Amino acid sequence: MAGVGSCLPSRVVSNDELATRLDTSDAWIRSRTGIEQRHFAAPGTATSDLAVGAGAKALKSSGEPTVDAVIVATTTPDRPCPATAPVVAARLGMTGTAAYDVSAVCTGFVYGLATAAGLILAEVADRVLVIGAETFSTLLDPDDRSTSVIFGDGAGAVVLRSGTGTEPGALGPFDLGSDGEGEALITVPAGGSRQRLSGVAPRPGEAYFAMSGKDVFRHAVRRMTGSAKAVLDRAGWNAGDVDHLVSHQANLRITHHVAEGIGLPRERCFNNIAEVGNTAAASIPLALDQAHTRGVLRPAQRVLLTAFGGGLTWGSTVLTWPQLDRS
Ligand code: COA
């Protein structure tokens, strides 16, 4: 890993603001999720706008003006077709560069890292920009208090380059998994080929994101704990070797359960969910950039990443933090 950056839309939405239109309260949201506020993109701001902001900062941080491939992990592409990555690459001055999207909902960034690492190992690319970017607010049912309070918008990005397995920044191994039998637990029912929108109005609420919160909570804890343990095993690390757990920011209580399951003290979890909510595929790279900028992540420290999302999907990897500027 050779560079990191992030981008948040300027509008901050507090719990109190949501409580003015939904039957909820700041106290409920804080105590059940750990979230205090989130950022929402203004109408007219698309996922690619945030992705370009984060990608430009990651490129600058890496000292590389261009890369050989651009991967965008997102649940909220600018359009159903084409993918968002090519326009992001073009706007970053990389017309002609390989660019594609990865769709694994909140696990998308870890899947994106794995495919980027694969491109490098296969010598298809020497440097890859991996961006997680979301305007998740565009999927939320404004009347659904169980989802509206959780998600936020944002983007984070990293640059990967080829290197040795022993230098700071070395990434991997990976653990990835899925269980499509849990498809209905996290879903936007309408708009794809299963429930088509062409010429037919979606059934009420079915164009919005829906989630079975309690079931998702249990699956998230189980899968992230299992995946994190598997990747630690593959890396030959013990829980005690991990300086920081940067997990998908789904719910503070989920992160604490995962840390406990792995055998890590809570103090080793980096959390920014209070400030940004759950930003889906953007969550881990946004957290990495904030932890780096705040001086929490220091060179050569050992970092464990784990994520869980719709699909169901999950994935984990490890890295040693590189020496990067903090400008
Ligand atoms: N404000 C106030 N009350 C709310 C509420 C809100 N925003 N959302 C739900 N409630 C109510 C429910 O209606 C329910 O009321 P009832 O007891 O009268 O039926 C009560 O709170 C408990 O609901 P429940 O769903 O059991 O709450 P919970 O403690 O499981 O918390 C979530 C709900 C969504 C916060 C929690 O399940 C969660 O975080 N799930 C995982 C979500 C997630 O991480 N998704 C992304 C994964 S990638």
Coordinates of C-alpha atoms and ligand atoms in Angstrom, one line a residue:
M1 CA 0.0 0.0 0.0
A2 CA 1.6 3.2 -1.1
G3 CA -1.0 6.0 -0.7
V4 CA -4.3 6.8 1.0
G5 CA -6.9 9.5 0.7
S6 CA -10.6 10.2 1.4
C7 CA -13.4 12.6 0.6
L8 CA -16.6 13.5 2.5
P9 CA -19.5 15.6 1.3
S10 CA -19.7 18.8 3.3
R11 CA -23.3 18.4 4.6
V12 CA -23.3 16.9 8.1
V13 CA -26.6 15.4 9.3
S14 CA -26.9 15.0 13.0
N15 CA -29.0 12.5 14.9
D16 CA -31.1 15.3 16.1
E17 CA -31.8 16.5 12.6
L18 CA -33.1 13.0 11.7
A19 CA -35.2 12.9 14.8
T20 CA -37.1 15.9 13.6
R21 CA -38.7 13.8 10.8
L22 CA -38.4 10.2 12.0
D23 CA -39.7 8.5 15.2
T24 CA -36.2 8.2 16.7
S25 CA -33.8 10.0 19.1
D26 CA -30.2 10.9 19.4
A27 CA -30.0 8.7 22.5
W28 CA -31.4 5.6 20.7
I29 CA -29.1 6.0 17.7
R30 CA -26.0 6.5 19.8
S31 CA -26.7 3.7 22.2
R32 CA -27.7 1.1 19.6
T33 CA -25.2 2.0 16.8
G34 CA -22.5 4.4 18.1
I35 CA -23.4 6.9 15.4
E36 CA -23.6 10.6 16.2
Q37 CA -23.7 12.1 12.7
R38 CA -23.2 11.2 9.0
H39 CA -22.5 13.2 5.8
F40 CA -25.0 13.3 3.0
A41 CA -24.1 14.3 -0.6
A42 CA -26.2 17.2 -2.0
P43 CA -28.5 16.5 -4.9
G44 CA -26.3 16.7 -8.0
T45 CA -23.3 15.1 -6.3
A46 CA -22.7 11.5 -7.6
T47 CA -20.6 8.7 -6.3
S48 CA -17.9 9.5 -9.0
D49 CA -17.5 13.0 -7.6
L50 CA -16.6 11.6 -4.2
A51 CA -14.5 8.9 -5.8
V52 CA -12.5 11.4 -7.8
G53 CA -11.9 13.5 -4.6
A54 CA -10.6 10.5 -2.7
G55 CA -8.7 9.1 -5.6
A56 CA -6.8 12.3 -6.3
K57 CA -5.7 12.5 -2.7
A58 CA -4.5 8.9 -2.7
L59 CA -2.5 9.4 -5.9
K60 CA -0.9 12.5 -4.4
S61 CA -0.1 10.7 -1.2
S62 CA 1.6 7.9 -3.2
G63 CA 3.6 10.4 -5.3
E64 CA 2.3 8.6 -8.5
P65 CA 0.4 10.8 -10.9
T66 CA -1.1 7.8 -12.7
V67 CA -1.6 4.0 -12.2
D68 CA -2.2 1.0 -14.5
A69 CA -5.7 0.2 -13.3
V70 CA -8.6 1.9 -11.4
I71 CA -11.1 -0.2 -9.4
V72 CA -14.2 1.4 -7.8
A73 CA -16.0 -0.6 -5.2
T74 CA -19.6 0.8 -4.9
T75 CA -23.2 -0.1 -4.2
T76 CA -24.3 3.2 -5.6
P77 CA -22.8 3.6 -9.1
D78 CA -23.6 6.8 -11.0
R79 CA -25.8 4.8 -13.3
P80 CA -26.7 1.1 -13.7
C81 CA -24.6 1.2 -16.9
P82 CA -21.8 1.9 -17.5
A83 CA -19.5 1.2 -14.5
T84 CA -18.3 4.2 -12.5
A85 CA -14.6 3.5 -12.6
P86 CA -13.9 4.5 -16.2
V87 CA -15.3 8.1 -15.7
V88 CA -13.4 8.3 -12.5
A89 CA -10.2 7.3 -14.3
A90 CA -10.8 9.8 -17.0
R91 CA -11.5 12.6 -14.6
L92 CA -8.2 11.7 -12.8
G93 CA -6.4 12.2 -16.1
M94 CA -6.1 8.5 -16.9
T95 CA -8.1 8.0 -20.1
G96 CA -6.9 4.7 -21.7
T97 CA -6.3 3.0 -18.3
A98 CA -8.1 -0.2 -17.3
A99 CA -11.0 0.6 -15.0
Y100 CA -13.9 -1.4 -13.6
D101 CA -16.3 -1.6 -10.7
V102 CA -16.5 -4.2 -8.0
S103 CA -19.9 -4.9 -6.4
A104 CA -19.9 -6.6 -3.0
V105 CA -21.8 -4.0 -1.0
C106 CA -20.0 -3.2 2.3
T107 CA -17.3 -5.9 1.5
G108 CA -16.6 -4.2 -1.8
F109 CA -13.4 -2.5 -0.8
V110 CA -11.8 -5.7 0.5
Y111 CA -12.8 -7.6 -2.6
G112 CA -11.4 -4.6 -4.6
L113 CA -8.1 -4.9 -2.8
A114 CA -7.9 -8.6 -3.5
T115 CA -8.5 -8.1 -7.2
A116 CA -6.0 -5.3 -7.3
A117 CA -3.4 -7.5 -5.6
G118 CA -4.2 -10.2 -8.2
L119 CA -3.6 -7.8 -11.1
I120 CA -0.2 -6.9 -9.6
L121 CA 0.8 -10.6 -8.9
A122 CA -0.3 -11.5 -12.4
E123 CA 1.9 -8.7 -13.7
V124 CA -1.1 -7.1 -15.5
A125 CA -0.5 -3.9 -13.5
D126 CA 2.3 -2.5 -11.4
R127 CA 0.2 0.2 -9.6
V128 CA -3.6 0.1 -8.9
L129 CA -5.9 2.7 -7.5
V130 CA -8.6 1.1 -5.4
I131 CA -11.5 3.4 -4.4
G132 CA -14.5 2.6 -2.2
A133 CA -17.2 5.3 -2.8
E134 CA -20.9 5.6 -1.9
T135 CA -23.8 8.0 -2.0
F136 CA -25.8 5.5 0.1
S137 CA -28.3 8.3 1.0
T138 CA -29.7 8.0 -2.5
L139 CA -30.9 4.4 -1.7
L140 CA -32.5 5.2 1.7
D141 CA -36.3 5.2 2.3
P142 CA -36.7 8.5 4.1
D143 CA -39.5 7.0 6.2
D144 CA -37.6 3.9 7.3
R145 CA -36.0 4.7 10.7
S146 CA -34.2 1.4 10.8
T147 CA -31.9 2.2 7.8
S148 CA -32.0 6.0 7.6
V149 CA -30.1 6.5 10.8
I150 CA -27.3 4.1 9.9
F151 CA -25.9 5.0 6.5
G152 CA -23.8 7.9 5.2
D153 CA -22.0 9.0 2.1
G154 CA -18.3 9.3 1.5
A155 CA -15.2 7.8 -0.3
G156 CA -11.8 6.5 0.6
A157 CA -9.0 5.3 -1.7
V158 CA -5.6 3.6 -1.6
V159 CA -2.8 3.0 -4.1
L160 CA -1.3 -0.4 -4.3
R161 CA 2.0 -1.0 -6.0
S162 CA 4.2 -4.1 -6.5
G163 CA 6.7 -4.7 -3.8
T164 CA 8.2 -7.3 -1.5
G165 CA 6.3 -9.2 1.2
T166 CA 8.6 -7.9 3.9
E167 CA 8.5 -4.1 3.4
P168 CA 6.2 -1.8 5.2
G169 CA 2.9 -1.6 3.3
A170 CA 2.9 -5.3 2.4
L171 CA -0.6 -6.5 2.0
G172 CA -2.2 -10.0 2.3
P173 CA -3.0 -12.8 2.5
F174 CA -6.8 -12.6 2.0
D175 CA -9.9 -14.4 3.2
L176 CA -13.0 -13.9 1.1
G177 CA -16.4 -15.5 1.3
S178 CA -20.1 -15.3 0.4
D179 CA -23.5 -16.9 1.2
G180 CA -26.2 -16.1 -1.4
E181 CA -28.8 -17.8 0.7
G182 CA -28.8 -14.6 2.7
E183 CA -29.6 -12.5 -0.4
A184 CA -32.8 -11.1 1.0
L185 CA -31.3 -9.9 4.3
I186 CA -29.7 -6.8 2.6
T187 CA -31.4 -5.8 -0.6
V188 CA -32.7 -3.2 -3.0
P189 CA -35.5 -5.4 -4.5
A190 CA -36.4 -3.4 -7.6
G191 CA -34.4 -2.0 -10.5
G192 CA -32.5 -5.1 -11.7
S193 CA -33.5 -8.0 -14.0
R194 CA -35.5 -9.8 -11.2
Q195 CA -37.9 -6.9 -10.7
R196 CA -37.6 -4.7 -13.7
L197 CA -38.3 -1.0 -13.7
S198 CA -38.7 -0.6 -17.5
G199 CA -42.3 0.6 -18.1
V200 CA -43.4 -0.6 -14.6
A201 CA -43.5 1.5 -11.5
P202 CA -41.7 -0.3 -8.6
R203 CA -43.9 -1.6 -5.8
P204 CA -44.0 0.9 -2.9
G205 CA -40.7 0.9 -1.1
E206 CA -39.1 -1.7 -3.4
A207 CA -36.7 0.8 -5.0
Y208 CA -35.2 1.5 -1.6
F209 CA -32.6 -0.3 0.4
A210 CA -34.0 -2.8 2.9
M211 CA -32.3 -4.7 5.7
S212 CA -33.2 -7.3 8.4
G213 CA -31.2 -5.5 11.1
K214 CA -31.2 -8.1 13.8
D215 CA -30.3 -11.0 11.4
V216 CA -27.6 -8.9 9.7
F217 CA -26.1 -8.0 13.1
R218 CA -25.7 -11.7 14.0
H219 CA -24.3 -12.7 10.6
A220 CA -21.9 -9.7 10.6
V221 CA -20.4 -10.6 14.0
R222 CA -20.1 -14.3 13.0
R223 CA -18.6 -13.8 9.6
M224 CA -16.2 -11.0 10.4
T225 CA -14.9 -12.8 13.4
G226 CA -14.5 -16.1 11.5
S227 CA -12.9 -14.4 8.5
A228 CA -10.5 -12.3 10.6
K229 CA -9.4 -15.4 12.5
A230 CA -8.8 -17.2 9.2
V231 CA -6.7 -14.5 7.7
L232 CA -4.6 -14.1 10.9
D233 CA -4.0 -17.9 10.8
R234 CA -2.9 -17.6 7.1
A235 CA -0.6 -14.7 7.9
G236 CA 0.9 -16.5 10.9
W237 CA -0.2 -13.7 13.2
N238 CA -1.7 -14.0 16.7
A239 CA -4.3 -11.6 17.9
G240 CA -1.5 -10.1 20.1
D241 CA 0.4 -9.1 16.9
V242 CA -2.4 -6.8 15.7
D243 CA -1.8 -3.1 16.5
H244 CA -5.1 -2.0 15.0
L245 CA -8.3 -3.5 13.8
V246 CA -9.9 -1.4 11.1
S247 CA -13.2 -3.2 10.5
H248 CA -16.1 -2.2 8.4
Q249 CA -17.9 0.5 10.4
A250 CA -21.4 -1.1 10.5
N251 CA -22.3 -0.7 14.1
L252 CA -20.0 0.0 17.1
R253 CA -21.5 -2.9 19.0
I254 CA -20.7 -5.2 16.1
T255 CA -17.1 -4.1 16.1
H256 CA -16.8 -4.7 19.8
H257 CA -18.2 -8.2 19.5
V258 CA -15.8 -9.0 16.6
A259 CA -12.8 -7.7 18.6
E260 CA -13.9 -9.8 21.6
G261 CA -14.3 -12.9 19.4
I262 CA -10.8 -12.4 18.0
G263 CA -9.3 -11.7 21.4
L264 CA -8.4 -8.1 20.8
P265 CA -8.9 -5.3 23.4
R266 CA -11.4 -2.6 22.3
E267 CA -8.6 0.0 22.5
R268 CA -7.1 -1.6 19.4
C269 CA -10.2 -0.9 17.2
F270 CA -10.1 2.3 15.2
N271 CA -13.6 3.7 15.0
N272 CA -15.0 6.6 13.1
I273 CA -18.6 5.5 12.9
A274 CA -19.6 8.2 15.3
E275 CA -18.7 10.8 12.7
V276 CA -19.5 9.2 9.4
G277 CA -22.0 6.3 10.1
N278 CA -21.9 3.3 7.9
T279 CA -20.5 4.3 4.5
A280 CA -20.6 0.8 3.0
A281 CA -17.8 0.2 0.5
A282 CA -16.2 3.5 1.5
S283 CA -16.0 2.6 5.2
I284 CA -12.6 0.9 5.5
P285 CA -10.5 3.2 3.2
L286 CA -12.2 6.3 4.8
A287 CA -11.3 4.9 8.3
L288 CA -7.7 4.1 7.1
D289 CA -7.2 7.7 5.8
Q290 CA -8.6 9.3 9.0
A291 CA -6.6 7.0 11.3
H292 CA -3.4 7.8 9.2
T293 CA -4.1 11.5 9.2
R294 CA -4.7 11.6 12.9
G295 CA -1.4 9.7 13.6
V296 CA -3.1 6.6 14.9
L297 CA -1.6 4.4 12.2
R298 CA 2.1 4.5 12.3
P299 CA 4.8 3.0 10.0
A300 CA 5.3 -0.8 10.4
Q301 CA 2.3 -1.2 12.7
R302 CA 0.2 -4.3 11.9
V303 CA -3.3 -3.7 10.7
L304 CA -6.2 -6.2 10.4
L305 CA -9.0 -5.3 8.0
T306 CA -12.4 -7.1 8.0
A307 CA -15.7 -6.4 6.3
F308 CA -19.2 -7.8 5.9
G309 CA -22.0 -6.8 3.6
G310 CA -24.9 -7.7 1.4
G311 CA -24.7 -10.8 -0.7
L312 CA -24.0 -11.9 1.9
T313 CA -20.3 -11.3 1.5
W314 CA -17.3 -11.0 3.8
G315 CA -13.6 -10.6 3.6
S316 CA -10.4 -9.8 5.5
T317 CA -6.8 -9.0 5.0
V318 CA -3.8 -7.8 6.9
L319 CA -1.1 -5.3 6.1
T320 CA 1.8 -3.5 7.7
W321 CA 1.3 0.3 7.6
P322 CA 3.6 2.1 5.2
Q323 CA 5.6 5.3 5.6
L324 CA 3.4 7.9 4.1
D325 CA 3.3 11.7 4.4
R326 CA 0.6 13.2 6.6
S327 CA -0.1 16.4 4.6
Ligands
COA1 N1 -35.0 4.7 16.4 C1 -35.8 4.2 17.4 N2 -36.2 3.0 17.5 C2 -35.9 2.2 16.5 C3 -35.1 2.6 15.4 C4 -34.7 3.9 15.4 N3 -33.9 4.4 14.5 N4 -34.9 1.5 14.6 C5 -35.6 0.5 15.1 N5 -36.2 0.9 16.3 C6 -37.0 0.1 17.2 C7 -37.6 -1.1 16.5 O1 -38.8 -0.7 15.9 C8 -37.9 -2.0 17.7 O2 -39.1 -1.6 18.3 P1 -40.1 -2.6 19.0 O3 -39.3 -3.3 20.1 O4 -41.2 -1.8 19.5 O5 -40.4 -3.5 17.9 C9 -36.7 -1.7 18.6 O6 -36.2 -0.4 18.2 C10 -35.6 -2.7 18.6 O7 -35.4 -3.0 17.2 P2 -34.2 -3.9 16.8 O8 -34.2 -4.0 15.3 O9 -34.3 -5.2 17.6 O10 -33.0 -3.1 17.3 P3 -31.5 -3.5 17.3 O11 -31.0 -3.3 18.7 O12 -31.3 -4.8 16.6 O13 -30.9 -2.3 16.4 C11 -30.0 -2.0 14.2 C12 -31.3 -2.1 15.1 C13 -30.5 -1.8 12.8 C14 -29.3 -0.8 14.7 C15 -29.2 -3.2 14.4 O14 -29.9 -4.4 14.2 C16 -28.0 -3.3 13.5 O15 -27.1 -2.5 13.6 N6 -28.0 -4.2 12.6 C17 -26.9 -4.4 11.7 C18 -27.0 -3.3 10.6 C19 -25.8 -3.3 9.8 O16 -24.7 -3.3 10.2 N7 -26.1 -3.2 8.5 C20 -25.0 -3.1 7.5 C21 -24.3 -4.4 7.5 S1 -23.1 -4.2 6.3

